[in-house]
Amino acid sequence: MDLRHHASEPERLAEACREAGLKATPQRLAVLRVLLEAHDHPSPELVYRRVCEGLPGISLPTIYRTLESLEQAGLVAQVNLLPDTRRYDANRTPHHHLVCTSCGRIEDHEDPSLTPALPASLHGFRPVEARLQILGQCSTCRTPGRTSRGPR
Amino acid sequence: MDLRHHASEPERLAEACREAGLKATPQRLAVLRVLLEAHDHPSPELVYRRVCEGLPGISLPTIYRTLESLEQAGLVAQVNLLPDTRRYDANRTPHHHLVCTSCGRIEDHEDPSLTPALPASLHGFRPVEARLQILGQCSTCRTPGRTSRGPR
DNA sequence: ATAGATGCAAACTATTTGCATTCAA
DNA sequence: TTGAATGCAAATAGTTTGCATCTAT
Protein backbone atom coordinates (compact mmCIF):
# COMPACT_ATOMS: atom_id res chain seq x y z
CA MET A 1 0.00 0.00 0.00
CA ASP A 2 1.31 3.38 -0.88
CA LEU A 3 0.66 5.77 1.97
CA ARG A 4 1.08 8.75 -0.27
CA HIS A 5 -2.39 8.24 -1.64
CA HIS A 6 -3.86 8.38 1.81
CA ALA A 7 -2.16 11.44 3.17
CA SER A 8 -5.50 13.05 3.93
CA GLU A 9 -6.83 10.11 5.92
CA PRO A 10 -5.55 10.60 9.45
CA GLU A 11 -6.65 7.16 10.59
CA ARG A 12 -4.65 5.53 7.82
CA LEU A 13 -1.55 7.40 8.93
CA ALA A 14 -2.20 6.60 12.57
CA GLU A 15 -2.48 2.93 11.73
CA ALA A 16 0.79 3.02 9.86
CA CYS A 17 2.48 4.52 12.89
CA ARG A 18 1.03 1.98 15.30
CA GLU A 19 1.98 -0.87 13.04
CA ALA A 20 5.51 0.45 13.20
CA GLY A 21 5.35 0.54 16.99
CA LEU A 22 5.09 4.32 17.16
CA LYS A 23 2.45 6.26 19.04
CA ALA A 24 0.15 8.19 16.77
CA THR A 25 0.67 11.64 18.22
CA PRO A 26 -0.66 14.72 16.44
CA GLN A 27 2.90 15.90 15.89
CA ARG A 28 3.98 12.68 14.27
CA LEU A 29 0.93 12.52 12.07
CA ALA A 30 1.44 16.09 10.97
CA VAL A 31 5.07 15.50 10.02
CA LEU A 32 4.14 12.34 8.19
CA ARG A 33 1.39 14.09 6.30
CA VAL A 34 3.64 16.96 5.27
CA LEU A 35 6.17 14.52 3.90
CA LEU A 36 3.56 12.47 2.10
CA GLU A 37 2.18 15.56 0.45
CA ALA A 38 5.57 17.04 -0.40
CA HIS A 39 7.22 16.46 -3.71
CA ASP A 40 10.28 18.56 -3.17
CA HIS A 41 12.29 16.53 -0.66
CA PRO A 42 12.15 19.13 2.09
CA SER A 43 14.83 19.79 4.69
CA PRO A 44 13.95 19.44 8.39
CA GLU A 45 13.66 23.20 8.60
CA LEU A 46 11.18 23.29 5.76
CA VAL A 47 9.18 20.41 7.21
CA TYR A 48 9.07 22.44 10.41
CA ARG A 49 7.69 25.50 8.70
CA ARG A 50 5.03 23.50 6.92
CA VAL A 51 3.95 21.58 9.98
CA CYS A 52 3.72 24.85 11.88
CA GLU A 53 0.97 26.01 9.58
CA GLY A 54 -1.37 23.39 10.98
CA LEU A 55 0.25 22.81 14.36
CA PRO A 56 1.85 26.09 15.44
CA GLY A 57 3.13 24.80 18.77
CA ILE A 58 5.45 22.11 17.50
CA SER A 59 9.15 22.44 18.26
CA LEU A 60 12.18 21.88 16.06
CA PRO A 61 13.67 19.15 18.25
CA THR A 62 10.40 17.28 17.85
CA ILE A 63 10.72 17.59 14.11
CA TYR A 64 14.16 16.04 14.25
CA ARG A 65 13.11 13.29 16.62
CA THR A 66 10.04 12.55 14.58
CA LEU A 67 11.94 12.40 11.33
CA GLU A 68 14.32 9.96 12.92
CA SER A 69 11.59 7.72 14.28
CA LEU A 70 9.73 7.74 10.98
CA GLU A 71 12.94 6.93 9.18
CA GLN A 72 13.70 4.03 11.48
CA ALA A 73 10.18 2.80 10.97
CA GLY A 74 10.79 2.86 7.24
CA LEU A 75 7.97 5.31 6.59
CA VAL A 76 10.26 7.99 5.20
CA ALA A 77 13.82 8.05 3.93
CA GLN A 78 16.64 10.46 3.51
CA VAL A 79 17.61 11.43 0.01
CA ASN A 80 21.30 11.54 0.81
CA LEU A 81 22.40 8.13 1.84
CA LEU A 82 24.81 9.04 4.55
CA PRO A 83 23.88 11.26 7.48
CA ASP A 84 27.58 11.97 7.45
CA THR A 85 29.23 15.28 6.93
CA ARG A 86 30.60 16.00 3.52
CA ARG A 87 33.25 13.80 2.02
CA TYR A 88 35.73 14.46 -0.74
CA ASP A 89 37.12 12.51 -3.60
CA ALA A 90 39.94 13.34 -6.01
CA ASN A 91 39.01 10.63 -8.44
CA ARG A 92 37.94 12.62 -11.47
CA THR A 93 37.08 9.72 -13.73
CA PRO A 94 33.40 8.79 -13.84
CA HIS A 95 32.79 6.07 -11.31
CA HIS A 96 30.23 4.68 -8.94
CA HIS A 97 30.19 4.27 -5.20
CA LEU A 98 29.73 1.22 -3.08
CA VAL A 99 28.32 2.41 0.22
CA CYS A 100 28.39 0.06 3.17
CA THR A 101 25.28 0.62 5.25
CA SER A 102 26.91 -0.96 8.29
CA CYS A 103 30.18 0.87 8.63
CA GLY A 104 29.72 3.83 6.32
CA ARG A 105 32.72 3.06 4.20
CA ILE A 106 32.52 4.30 0.62
CA GLU A 107 34.50 2.50 -2.04
CA ASP A 108 34.97 3.64 -5.59
CA HIS A 109 33.73 1.24 -8.18
CA GLU A 110 34.79 1.71 -11.77
CA ASP A 111 32.51 -0.20 -14.05
CA PRO A 112 31.18 1.84 -16.95
CA SER A 113 28.87 -1.01 -17.91
CA LEU A 114 26.71 -0.18 -14.91
CA THR A 115 26.15 3.35 -16.12
CA PRO A 116 22.73 3.51 -17.71
CA ALA A 117 22.28 5.03 -21.13
CA LEU A 118 20.27 8.20 -20.70
CA PRO A 119 17.99 9.85 -23.22
CA ALA A 120 18.69 13.44 -24.18
CA SER A 121 15.75 14.58 -22.12
CA LEU A 122 13.69 13.23 -19.23
CA HIS A 123 10.40 15.11 -19.05
CA GLY A 124 12.22 18.32 -19.86
CA PHE A 125 15.16 17.58 -17.57
CA ARG A 126 18.46 17.49 -19.42
CA PRO A 127 20.72 14.85 -17.90
CA VAL A 128 24.42 15.58 -17.81
CA GLU A 129 25.87 12.88 -15.63
CA ALA A 130 24.59 9.78 -13.88
CA ARG A 131 25.96 8.58 -10.59
CA LEU A 132 25.15 5.26 -9.13
CA GLN A 133 25.23 4.61 -5.42
CA ILE A 134 25.16 0.98 -4.55
CA LEU A 135 24.12 0.33 -0.98
CA GLY A 136 25.01 -2.92 0.70
CA GLN A 137 27.48 -4.64 2.94
CA CYS A 138 31.21 -4.49 2.46
CA SER A 139 33.27 -7.61 2.78
CA THR A 140 34.42 -6.72 6.29
CA CYS A 141 30.92 -6.14 7.60
CA ARG A 142 29.58 -9.28 5.96
CA THR A 143 31.86 -11.36 8.10
CA PRO A 144 29.98 -11.69 11.39
CA GLY A 145 31.83 -10.66 14.49
CA ARG A 146 34.02 -8.06 12.89
CA THR A 147 31.64 -5.32 11.92
CA SER A 148 33.96 -2.35 11.97
CA ARG A 149 32.68 1.03 12.98
CA GLY A 150 33.52 3.10 10.00
CA PRO A 151 36.59 4.96 8.77
CA ARG A 152 36.24 8.63 9.67
CA MET B 1 45.98 13.07 -17.33
CA ASP B 2 45.07 11.54 -14.05
CA LEU B 3 46.60 13.56 -11.25
CA ARG B 4 46.26 10.68 -8.83
CA HIS B 5 49.30 9.04 -10.36
CA HIS B 6 51.38 12.13 -9.74
CA ALA B 7 50.48 12.85 -6.15
CA SER B 8 54.12 12.72 -5.14
CA GLU B 9 55.27 15.21 -7.76
CA PRO B 10 54.74 18.63 -6.24
CA GLU B 11 55.45 20.47 -9.45
CA ARG B 12 52.74 18.51 -11.25
CA LEU B 13 50.24 19.49 -8.57
CA ALA B 14 51.39 23.09 -8.64
CA GLU B 15 50.90 23.20 -12.38
CA ALA B 16 47.41 21.82 -12.06
CA CYS B 17 46.56 24.56 -9.58
CA ARG B 18 47.98 27.32 -11.74
CA GLU B 19 46.19 26.04 -14.78
CA ALA B 20 43.00 26.33 -12.78
CA GLY B 21 43.86 29.90 -11.86
CA LEU B 22 44.77 29.07 -8.29
CA LYS B 23 47.97 30.01 -6.54
CA ALA B 24 50.10 27.03 -5.69
CA THR B 25 50.44 27.59 -1.96
CA PRO B 26 51.94 24.92 0.29
CA GLN B 27 48.58 24.53 2.03
CA ARG B 28 46.71 23.98 -1.19
CA LEU B 29 49.25 21.51 -2.49
CA ALA B 30 49.16 19.59 0.78
CA VAL B 31 45.37 19.33 0.74
CA LEU B 32 45.43 18.25 -2.86
CA ARG B 33 48.04 15.62 -2.21
CA VAL B 34 46.16 14.19 0.75
CA LEU B 35 43.05 13.85 -1.36
CA LEU B 36 44.93 12.32 -4.26
CA GLU B 37 46.47 9.74 -1.98
CA ALA B 38 43.28 9.01 -0.06
CA HIS B 39 40.99 6.21 -1.03
CA ASP B 40 38.47 6.59 1.74
CA HIS B 41 36.62 9.78 0.78
CA PRO B 42 37.69 11.74 3.85
CA SER B 43 35.68 14.41 5.63
CA PRO B 44 37.14 17.93 5.96
CA GLU B 45 38.08 17.14 9.53
CA LEU B 46 39.98 14.04 8.45
CA VAL B 47 41.69 15.91 5.64
CA TYR B 48 42.72 18.44 8.25
CA ARG B 49 44.27 15.82 10.51
CA ARG B 50 46.19 14.28 7.65
CA VAL B 51 47.45 17.56 6.29
CA CYS B 52 48.57 18.51 9.79
CA GLU B 53 51.03 15.66 9.81
CA GLY B 54 53.08 17.36 7.16
CA LEU B 55 52.04 20.97 7.71
CA PRO B 56 51.23 21.39 11.41
CA GLY B 57 50.37 25.05 11.18
CA ILE B 58 47.43 24.82 8.82
CA SER B 59 44.03 25.96 10.06
CA LEU B 60 40.61 24.41 9.65
CA PRO B 61 39.10 27.40 7.85
CA THR B 62 41.88 27.07 5.31
CA ILE B 63 40.96 23.43 4.82
CA TYR B 64 37.39 24.44 4.08
CA ARG B 65 38.37 27.27 1.78
CA THR B 66 40.87 25.10 -0.02
CA LEU B 67 38.42 22.27 -0.50
CA GLU B 68 36.00 24.74 -1.98
CA SER B 69 38.51 26.25 -4.37
CA LEU B 70 39.74 22.84 -5.48
CA GLU B 71 36.17 21.76 -5.99
CA GLN B 72 35.36 24.80 -8.08
CA ALA B 73 38.48 24.15 -10.10
CA GLY B 74 37.24 20.65 -10.76
CA LEU B 75 40.26 19.04 -9.15
CA VAL B 76 38.24 17.31 -6.44
CA ALA B 77 34.57 16.56 -5.93
CA GLN B 78 32.16 15.91 -3.15
CA VAL B 79 30.75 12.45 -2.85
CA ASN B 80 27.32 13.70 -1.83
CA LEU B 81 25.95 15.74 -4.66
CA LEU B 82 24.29 18.46 -2.71
CA PRO B 83 26.11 20.53 -0.12
CA ASP B 84 22.65 20.87 1.30
CA THR B 85 21.44 19.76 4.67
CA ARG B 86 19.53 16.53 4.82
CA ARG B 87 16.36 16.11 2.86
CA TYR B 88 13.48 13.73 3.31
CA ASP B 89 11.29 11.73 1.06
CA ALA B 90 8.17 9.70 1.81
CA ASN B 91 8.20 7.94 -1.52
CA ARG B 92 8.89 4.37 -0.49
CA THR B 93 8.86 2.83 -3.93
CA PRO B 94 12.27 2.37 -5.54
CA HIS B 95 12.99 5.38 -7.67
CA HIS B 96 15.76 7.59 -8.93
CA HIS B 97 16.49 11.26 -8.48
CA LEU B 98 16.92 14.01 -11.00
CA VAL B 99 19.13 16.62 -9.39
CA CYS B 100 19.30 20.05 -10.93
CA THR B 101 22.81 21.39 -10.53
CA SER B 102 21.61 24.95 -11.03
CA CYS B 103 18.78 25.32 -8.56
CA GLY B 104 19.23 22.27 -6.37
CA ARG B 105 15.77 20.93 -6.99
CA ILE B 106 15.42 17.17 -6.69
CA GLU B 107 12.70 15.43 -8.64
CA ASP B 108 11.69 11.82 -8.28
CA HIS B 109 12.02 9.77 -11.39
CA GLU B 110 10.34 6.40 -11.57
CA ASP B 111 11.82 4.37 -14.33
CA PRO B 112 12.82 0.85 -13.29
CA SER B 113 14.46 0.30 -16.65
CA LEU B 114 17.27 2.62 -15.61
CA THR B 115 18.08 0.47 -12.61
CA PRO B 116 21.13 -1.59 -13.47
CA ALA B 117 21.15 -5.32 -12.88
CA LEU B 118 23.66 -6.02 -10.15
CA PRO B 119 25.64 -9.19 -9.62
CA ALA B 120 25.34 -10.94 -6.26
CA SER B 121 28.78 -9.72 -5.30
CA LEU B 122 31.12 -6.91 -6.36
CA HIS B 123 34.62 -7.72 -5.19
CA GLY B 124 33.23 -9.05 -1.94
CA PHE B 125 30.70 -6.24 -1.53
CA ARG B 126 27.14 -7.49 -1.36
CA PRO B 127 24.84 -5.02 -3.08
CA VAL B 128 21.38 -4.56 -1.61
CA GLU B 129 19.99 -1.55 -3.40
CA ALA B 130 21.07 0.72 -6.22
CA ARG B 131 20.20 4.38 -6.35
CA LEU B 132 20.75 6.48 -9.37
CA GLN B 133 21.31 10.19 -9.16
CA ILE B 134 21.01 11.95 -12.44
CA LEU B 135 22.63 15.36 -12.46
CA GLY B 136 21.62 17.92 -15.00
CA GLN B 137 19.44 20.92 -15.66
CA CYS B 138 15.75 21.03 -14.88
CA SER B 139 13.35 22.48 -17.39
CA THR B 140 13.09 25.76 -15.51
CA CYS B 141 16.83 26.30 -15.35
CA ARG B 142 17.32 25.35 -18.98
CA THR B 143 15.26 28.30 -20.03
CA PRO B 144 17.72 31.20 -19.95
CA GLY B 145 16.73 34.17 -17.89
CA ARG B 146 14.67 32.33 -15.35
CA THR B 147 17.20 30.34 -13.44
CA SER B 148 15.41 29.97 -10.15
CA ARG B 149 17.40 29.89 -6.95
CA GLY B 150 16.27 26.64 -5.44
CA PRO B 151 13.36 25.48 -3.36
CA ARG B 152 14.58 25.07 0.22
C1' DA C 1 -0.66 3.32 34.85
C1' DT C 2 3.20 3.84 32.16
C1' DA C 3 6.36 3.89 28.45
C1' DG C 4 6.98 6.82 25.06
C1' DA C 5 6.60 11.58 23.18
C1' DT C 6 6.86 16.52 23.72
C1' DG C 7 8.68 21.40 24.67
C1' DC C 8 12.07 24.23 26.40
C1' DA C 9 16.66 25.64 27.14
C1' DA C 10 21.13 24.66 26.65
C1' DA C 11 24.94 22.15 24.51
C1' DC C 12 27.41 20.57 20.56
C1' DT C 13 29.37 20.14 16.01
C1' DA C 14 30.21 21.57 11.56
C1' DT C 15 30.95 25.34 8.72
C1' DT C 16 31.48 30.27 7.55
C1' DT C 17 32.95 35.09 8.01
C1' DG C 18 35.67 39.47 9.19
C1' DC C 19 39.88 41.22 9.33
C1' DA C 20 44.79 41.97 9.65
C1' DT C 21 48.83 39.74 7.82
C1' DT C 22 51.52 37.10 4.54
C1' DC C 23 52.98 35.34 0.19
C1' DA C 24 52.99 33.59 -4.83
C1' DA C 25 53.23 35.45 -9.17
C1' DT D 1 53.73 45.21 -6.25
C1' DT D 2 49.40 43.35 -5.59
C1' DG D 3 45.54 40.45 -5.44
C1' DA D 4 44.85 36.13 -3.61
C1' DA D 5 45.45 33.15 0.35
C1' DT D 6 46.21 32.40 5.21
C1' DG D 7 45.43 32.30 10.42
C1' DC D 8 42.97 33.69 14.18
C1' DA D 9 38.89 34.62 16.64
C1' DA D 10 34.26 35.05 16.53
C1' DA D 11 29.83 34.20 14.43
C1' DT D 12 26.38 31.25 12.45
C1' DA D 13 23.68 27.17 11.16
C1' DG D 14 22.23 22.75 11.90
C1' DT D 15 21.42 19.17 15.06
C1' DT D 16 21.34 16.86 19.57
C1' DT D 17 20.64 16.30 24.58
C1' DG D 18 18.84 16.73 29.51
C1' DC D 19 15.02 17.10 31.93
C1' DA D 20 10.40 18.01 33.59
C1' DT D 21 5.82 17.47 31.82
C1' DC D 22 2.31 15.42 29.21
C1' DT D 23 -0.40 11.89 26.62
C1' DA D 24 -1.62 7.73 23.69
C1' DT D 25 -2.35 3.24 24.68
XYZ file of C-alpha atoms (C1' of nucleotides) in Angstrom:
354
model
C 0.000 0.000 0.000
C 1.307 3.380 -0.880
C 0.661 5.765 1.972
C 1.080 8.754 -0.274
C -2.395 8.240 -1.641
C -3.865 8.380 1.808
C -2.165 11.443 3.175
C -5.497 13.055 3.932
C -6.834 10.107 5.923
C -5.553 10.596 9.448
C -6.650 7.162 10.593
C -4.649 5.533 7.823
C -1.552 7.398 8.933
C -2.197 6.601 12.572
C -2.480 2.933 11.729
C 0.789 3.024 9.855
C 2.481 4.525 12.888
C 1.034 1.985 15.297
C 1.981 -0.872 13.044
C 5.511 0.451 13.199
C 5.352 0.542 16.985
C 5.086 4.318 17.158
C 2.455 6.259 19.036
C 0.152 8.188 16.773
C 0.672 11.641 18.217
C -0.661 14.717 16.444
C 2.901 15.904 15.886
C 3.984 12.683 14.275
C 0.926 12.517 12.073
C 1.445 16.094 10.969
C 5.066 15.495 10.024
C 4.145 12.343 8.187
C 1.393 14.095 6.300
C 3.636 16.961 5.267
C 6.171 14.517 3.896
C 3.557 12.468 2.100
C 2.178 15.560 0.445
C 5.572 17.044 -0.402
C 7.216 16.462 -3.707
C 10.279 18.560 -3.168
C 12.289 16.529 -0.658
C 12.152 19.132 2.094
C 14.833 19.787 4.687
C 13.947 19.440 8.394
C 13.663 23.201 8.602
C 11.177 23.289 5.756
C 9.181 20.409 7.214
C 9.074 22.435 10.406
C 7.692 25.501 8.701
C 5.035 23.497 6.917
C 3.952 21.576 9.976
C 3.724 24.849 11.880
C 0.973 26.014 9.579
C -1.372 23.394 10.984
C 0.247 22.813 14.364
C 1.848 26.091 15.444
C 3.125 24.804 18.770
C 5.450 22.114 17.500
C 9.153 22.441 18.256
C 12.179 21.878 16.062
C 13.667 19.146 18.251
C 10.405 17.285 17.855
C 10.717 17.587 14.106
C 14.165 16.041 14.250
C 13.115 13.293 16.618
C 10.043 12.551 14.575
C 11.944 12.398 11.327
C 14.322 9.956 12.925
C 11.592 7.718 14.276
C 9.730 7.737 10.975
C 12.940 6.931 9.183
C 13.703 4.027 11.478
C 10.178 2.800 10.965
C 10.794 2.856 7.241
C 7.971 5.307 6.595
C 10.260 7.988 5.202
C 13.822 8.052 3.929
C 16.640 10.464 3.506
C 17.608 11.428 0.010
C 21.300 11.545 0.815
C 22.395 8.131 1.836
C 24.812 9.038 4.551
C 23.885 11.264 7.483
C 27.577 11.967 7.447
C 29.234 15.285 6.934
C 30.595 15.998 3.520
C 33.250 13.800 2.021
C 35.727 14.461 -0.741
C 37.118 12.513 -3.602
C 39.942 13.343 -6.006
C 39.009 10.626 -8.444
C 37.935 12.624 -11.475
C 37.082 9.719 -13.734
C 33.403 8.795 -13.844
C 32.785 6.072 -11.312
C 30.228 4.682 -8.944
C 30.185 4.272 -5.201
C 29.732 1.219 -3.075
C 28.316 2.406 0.215
C 28.390 0.058 3.174
C 25.277 0.625 5.248
C 26.912 -0.961 8.285
C 30.184 0.871 8.630
C 29.715 3.832 6.319
C 32.717 3.065 4.197
C 32.515 4.298 0.622
C 34.503 2.502 -2.037
C 34.969 3.640 -5.594
C 33.730 1.243 -8.183
C 34.788 1.706 -11.771
C 32.509 -0.200 -14.045
C 31.183 1.836 -16.952
C 28.871 -1.010 -17.912
C 26.705 -0.182 -14.908
C 26.152 3.352 -16.123
C 22.730 3.512 -17.711
C 22.277 5.025 -21.133
C 20.273 8.201 -20.702
C 17.985 9.846 -23.218
C 18.689 13.445 -24.178
C 15.746 14.581 -22.120
C 13.691 13.229 -19.234
C 10.403 15.110 -19.053
C 12.223 18.323 -19.859
C 15.161 17.576 -17.570
C 18.462 17.493 -19.420
C 20.718 14.846 -17.896
C 24.418 15.584 -17.810
C 25.865 12.880 -15.627
C 24.587 9.777 -13.882
C 25.957 8.576 -10.591
C 25.149 5.263 -9.131
C 25.233 4.613 -5.421
C 25.156 0.982 -4.546
C 24.122 0.329 -0.977
C 25.010 -2.921 0.695
C 27.478 -4.636 2.941
C 31.208 -4.485 2.462
C 33.275 -7.614 2.782
C 34.416 -6.716 6.294
C 30.918 -6.143 7.603
C 29.580 -9.281 5.962
C 31.864 -11.360 8.104
C 29.981 -11.689 11.394
C 31.829 -10.664 14.487
C 34.021 -8.059 12.893
C 31.640 -5.321 11.920
C 33.956 -2.347 11.966
C 32.676 1.030 12.982
C 33.522 3.102 10.001
C 36.587 4.958 8.774
C 36.245 8.625 9.674
C 45.976 13.072 -17.328
C 45.069 11.540 -14.054
C 46.600 13.564 -11.245
C 46.262 10.682 -8.829
C 49.297 9.043 -10.356
C 51.375 12.132 -9.741
C 50.484 12.854 -6.151
C 54.117 12.725 -5.141
C 55.272 15.208 -7.758
C 54.744 18.633 -6.238
C 55.447 20.470 -9.449
C 52.744 18.506 -11.253
C 50.243 19.493 -8.574
C 51.391 23.093 -8.636
C 50.905 23.199 -12.381
C 47.409 21.821 -12.059
C 46.557 24.565 -9.584
C 47.975 27.319 -11.741
C 46.185 26.043 -14.782
C 42.999 26.327 -12.783
C 43.857 29.903 -11.865
C 44.770 29.074 -8.287
C 47.972 30.012 -6.545
C 50.099 27.033 -5.688
C 50.442 27.586 -1.960
C 51.942 24.916 0.285
C 48.578 24.533 2.027
C 46.714 23.982 -1.189
C 49.255 21.512 -2.486
C 49.163 19.593 0.782
C 45.375 19.327 0.739
C 45.425 18.249 -2.863
C 48.044 15.622 -2.207
C 46.160 14.189 0.751
C 43.050 13.852 -1.363
C 44.926 12.321 -4.259
C 46.471 9.742 -1.984
C 43.279 9.007 -0.059
C 40.993 6.212 -1.031
C 38.466 6.594 1.739
C 36.616 9.779 0.785
C 37.686 11.742 3.852
C 35.683 14.408 5.635
C 37.140 17.932 5.955
C 38.082 17.136 9.527
C 39.981 14.040 8.455
C 41.692 15.907 5.640
C 42.724 18.435 8.246
C 44.271 15.824 10.507
C 46.189 14.285 7.647
C 47.454 17.561 6.295
C 48.575 18.514 9.791
C 51.025 15.664 9.815
C 53.083 17.361 7.156
C 52.043 20.966 7.709
C 51.234 21.391 11.407
C 50.369 25.051 11.181
C 47.425 24.825 8.815
C 44.029 25.962 10.061
C 40.613 24.411 9.648
C 39.104 27.400 7.847
C 41.884 27.071 5.306
C 40.963 23.429 4.820
C 37.387 24.435 4.075
C 38.367 27.266 1.781
C 40.867 25.101 -0.016
C 38.416 22.272 -0.505
C 35.996 24.744 -1.977
C 38.510 26.253 -4.367
C 39.738 22.840 -5.480
C 36.167 21.755 -5.985
C 35.357 24.797 -8.082
C 38.482 24.155 -10.105
C 37.235 20.653 -10.759
C 40.255 19.036 -9.146
C 38.238 17.314 -6.439
C 34.572 16.557 -5.932
C 32.155 15.911 -3.153
C 30.747 12.452 -2.846
C 27.318 13.701 -1.833
C 25.948 15.740 -4.657
C 24.290 18.465 -2.710
C 26.110 20.534 -0.117
C 22.652 20.871 1.298
C 21.445 19.755 4.670
C 19.525 16.527 4.819
C 16.360 16.113 2.864
C 13.479 13.730 3.313
C 11.287 11.731 1.055
C 8.172 9.697 1.807
C 8.199 7.942 -1.516
C 8.892 4.370 -0.488
C 8.855 2.829 -3.934
C 12.268 2.374 -5.541
C 12.994 5.382 -7.667
C 15.759 7.593 -8.932
C 16.495 11.261 -8.480
C 16.917 14.014 -11.002
C 19.130 16.617 -9.392
C 19.298 20.054 -10.933
C 22.812 21.389 -10.531
C 21.611 24.953 -11.026
C 18.783 25.321 -8.558
C 19.228 22.268 -6.373
C 15.767 20.930 -6.992
C 15.419 17.171 -6.694
C 12.699 15.428 -8.645
C 11.691 11.823 -8.276
C 12.018 9.766 -11.386
C 10.336 6.404 -11.571
C 11.822 4.369 -14.331
C 12.821 0.854 -13.292
C 14.456 0.304 -16.651
C 17.266 2.620 -15.608
C 18.084 0.466 -12.606
C 21.129 -1.594 -13.466
C 21.148 -5.319 -12.875
C 23.657 -6.025 -10.153
C 25.641 -9.193 -9.623
C 25.341 -10.941 -6.255
C 28.783 -9.718 -5.302
C 31.118 -6.908 -6.358
C 34.622 -7.724 -5.187
C 33.228 -9.054 -1.941
C 30.703 -6.240 -1.527
C 27.141 -7.494 -1.361
C 24.838 -5.017 -3.081
C 21.383 -4.559 -1.610
C 19.985 -1.555 -3.403
C 21.071 0.719 -6.216
C 20.195 4.377 -6.352
C 20.753 6.475 -9.368
C 21.311 10.191 -9.162
C 21.013 11.948 -12.438
C 22.632 15.358 -12.456
C 21.618 17.925 -15.000
C 19.442 20.916 -15.658
C 15.755 21.025 -14.877
C 13.354 22.477 -17.390
C 13.094 25.763 -15.509
C 16.826 26.305 -15.351
C 17.319 25.345 -18.981
C 15.265 28.300 -20.031
C 17.715 31.200 -19.952
C 16.732 34.174 -17.895
C 14.673 32.330 -15.354
C 17.203 30.335 -13.437
C 15.409 29.968 -10.151
C 17.402 29.889 -6.949
C 16.273 26.641 -5.441
C 13.362 25.481 -3.356
C 14.581 25.071 0.217
C -0.659 3.322 34.850
C 3.199 3.844 32.160
C 6.361 3.894 28.451
C 6.976 6.819 25.059
C 6.597 11.578 23.177
C 6.862 16.520 23.718
C 8.683 21.398 24.673
C 12.071 24.229 26.399
C 16.657 25.643 27.139
C 21.130 24.656 26.653
C 24.941 22.146 24.513
C 27.408 20.570 20.557
C 29.373 20.135 16.010
C 30.215 21.571 11.563
C 30.948 25.338 8.724
C 31.478 30.273 7.546
C 32.947 35.089 8.010
C 35.669 39.470 9.195
C 39.884 41.225 9.334
C 44.786 41.972 9.653
C 48.826 39.744 7.816
C 51.517 37.104 4.539
C 52.976 35.341 0.192
C 52.993 33.587 -4.832
C 53.229 35.452 -9.172
C 53.726 45.206 -6.248
C 49.396 43.346 -5.595
C 45.539 40.445 -5.440
C 44.850 36.127 -3.608
C 45.448 33.149 0.346
C 46.207 32.404 5.210
C 45.430 32.304 10.416
C 42.969 33.693 14.180
C 38.886 34.623 16.639
C 34.265 35.053 16.528
C 29.830 34.202 14.429
C 26.383 31.252 12.454
C 23.681 27.173 11.165
C 22.226 22.750 11.903
C 21.418 19.171 15.058
C 21.335 16.861 19.575
C 20.643 16.299 24.580
C 18.837 16.735 29.506
C 15.019 17.098 31.934
C 10.402 18.014 33.589
C 5.824 17.471 31.817
C 2.309 15.415 29.210
C -0.401 11.886 26.621
C -1.618 7.735 23.690
C -2.346 3.239 24.678
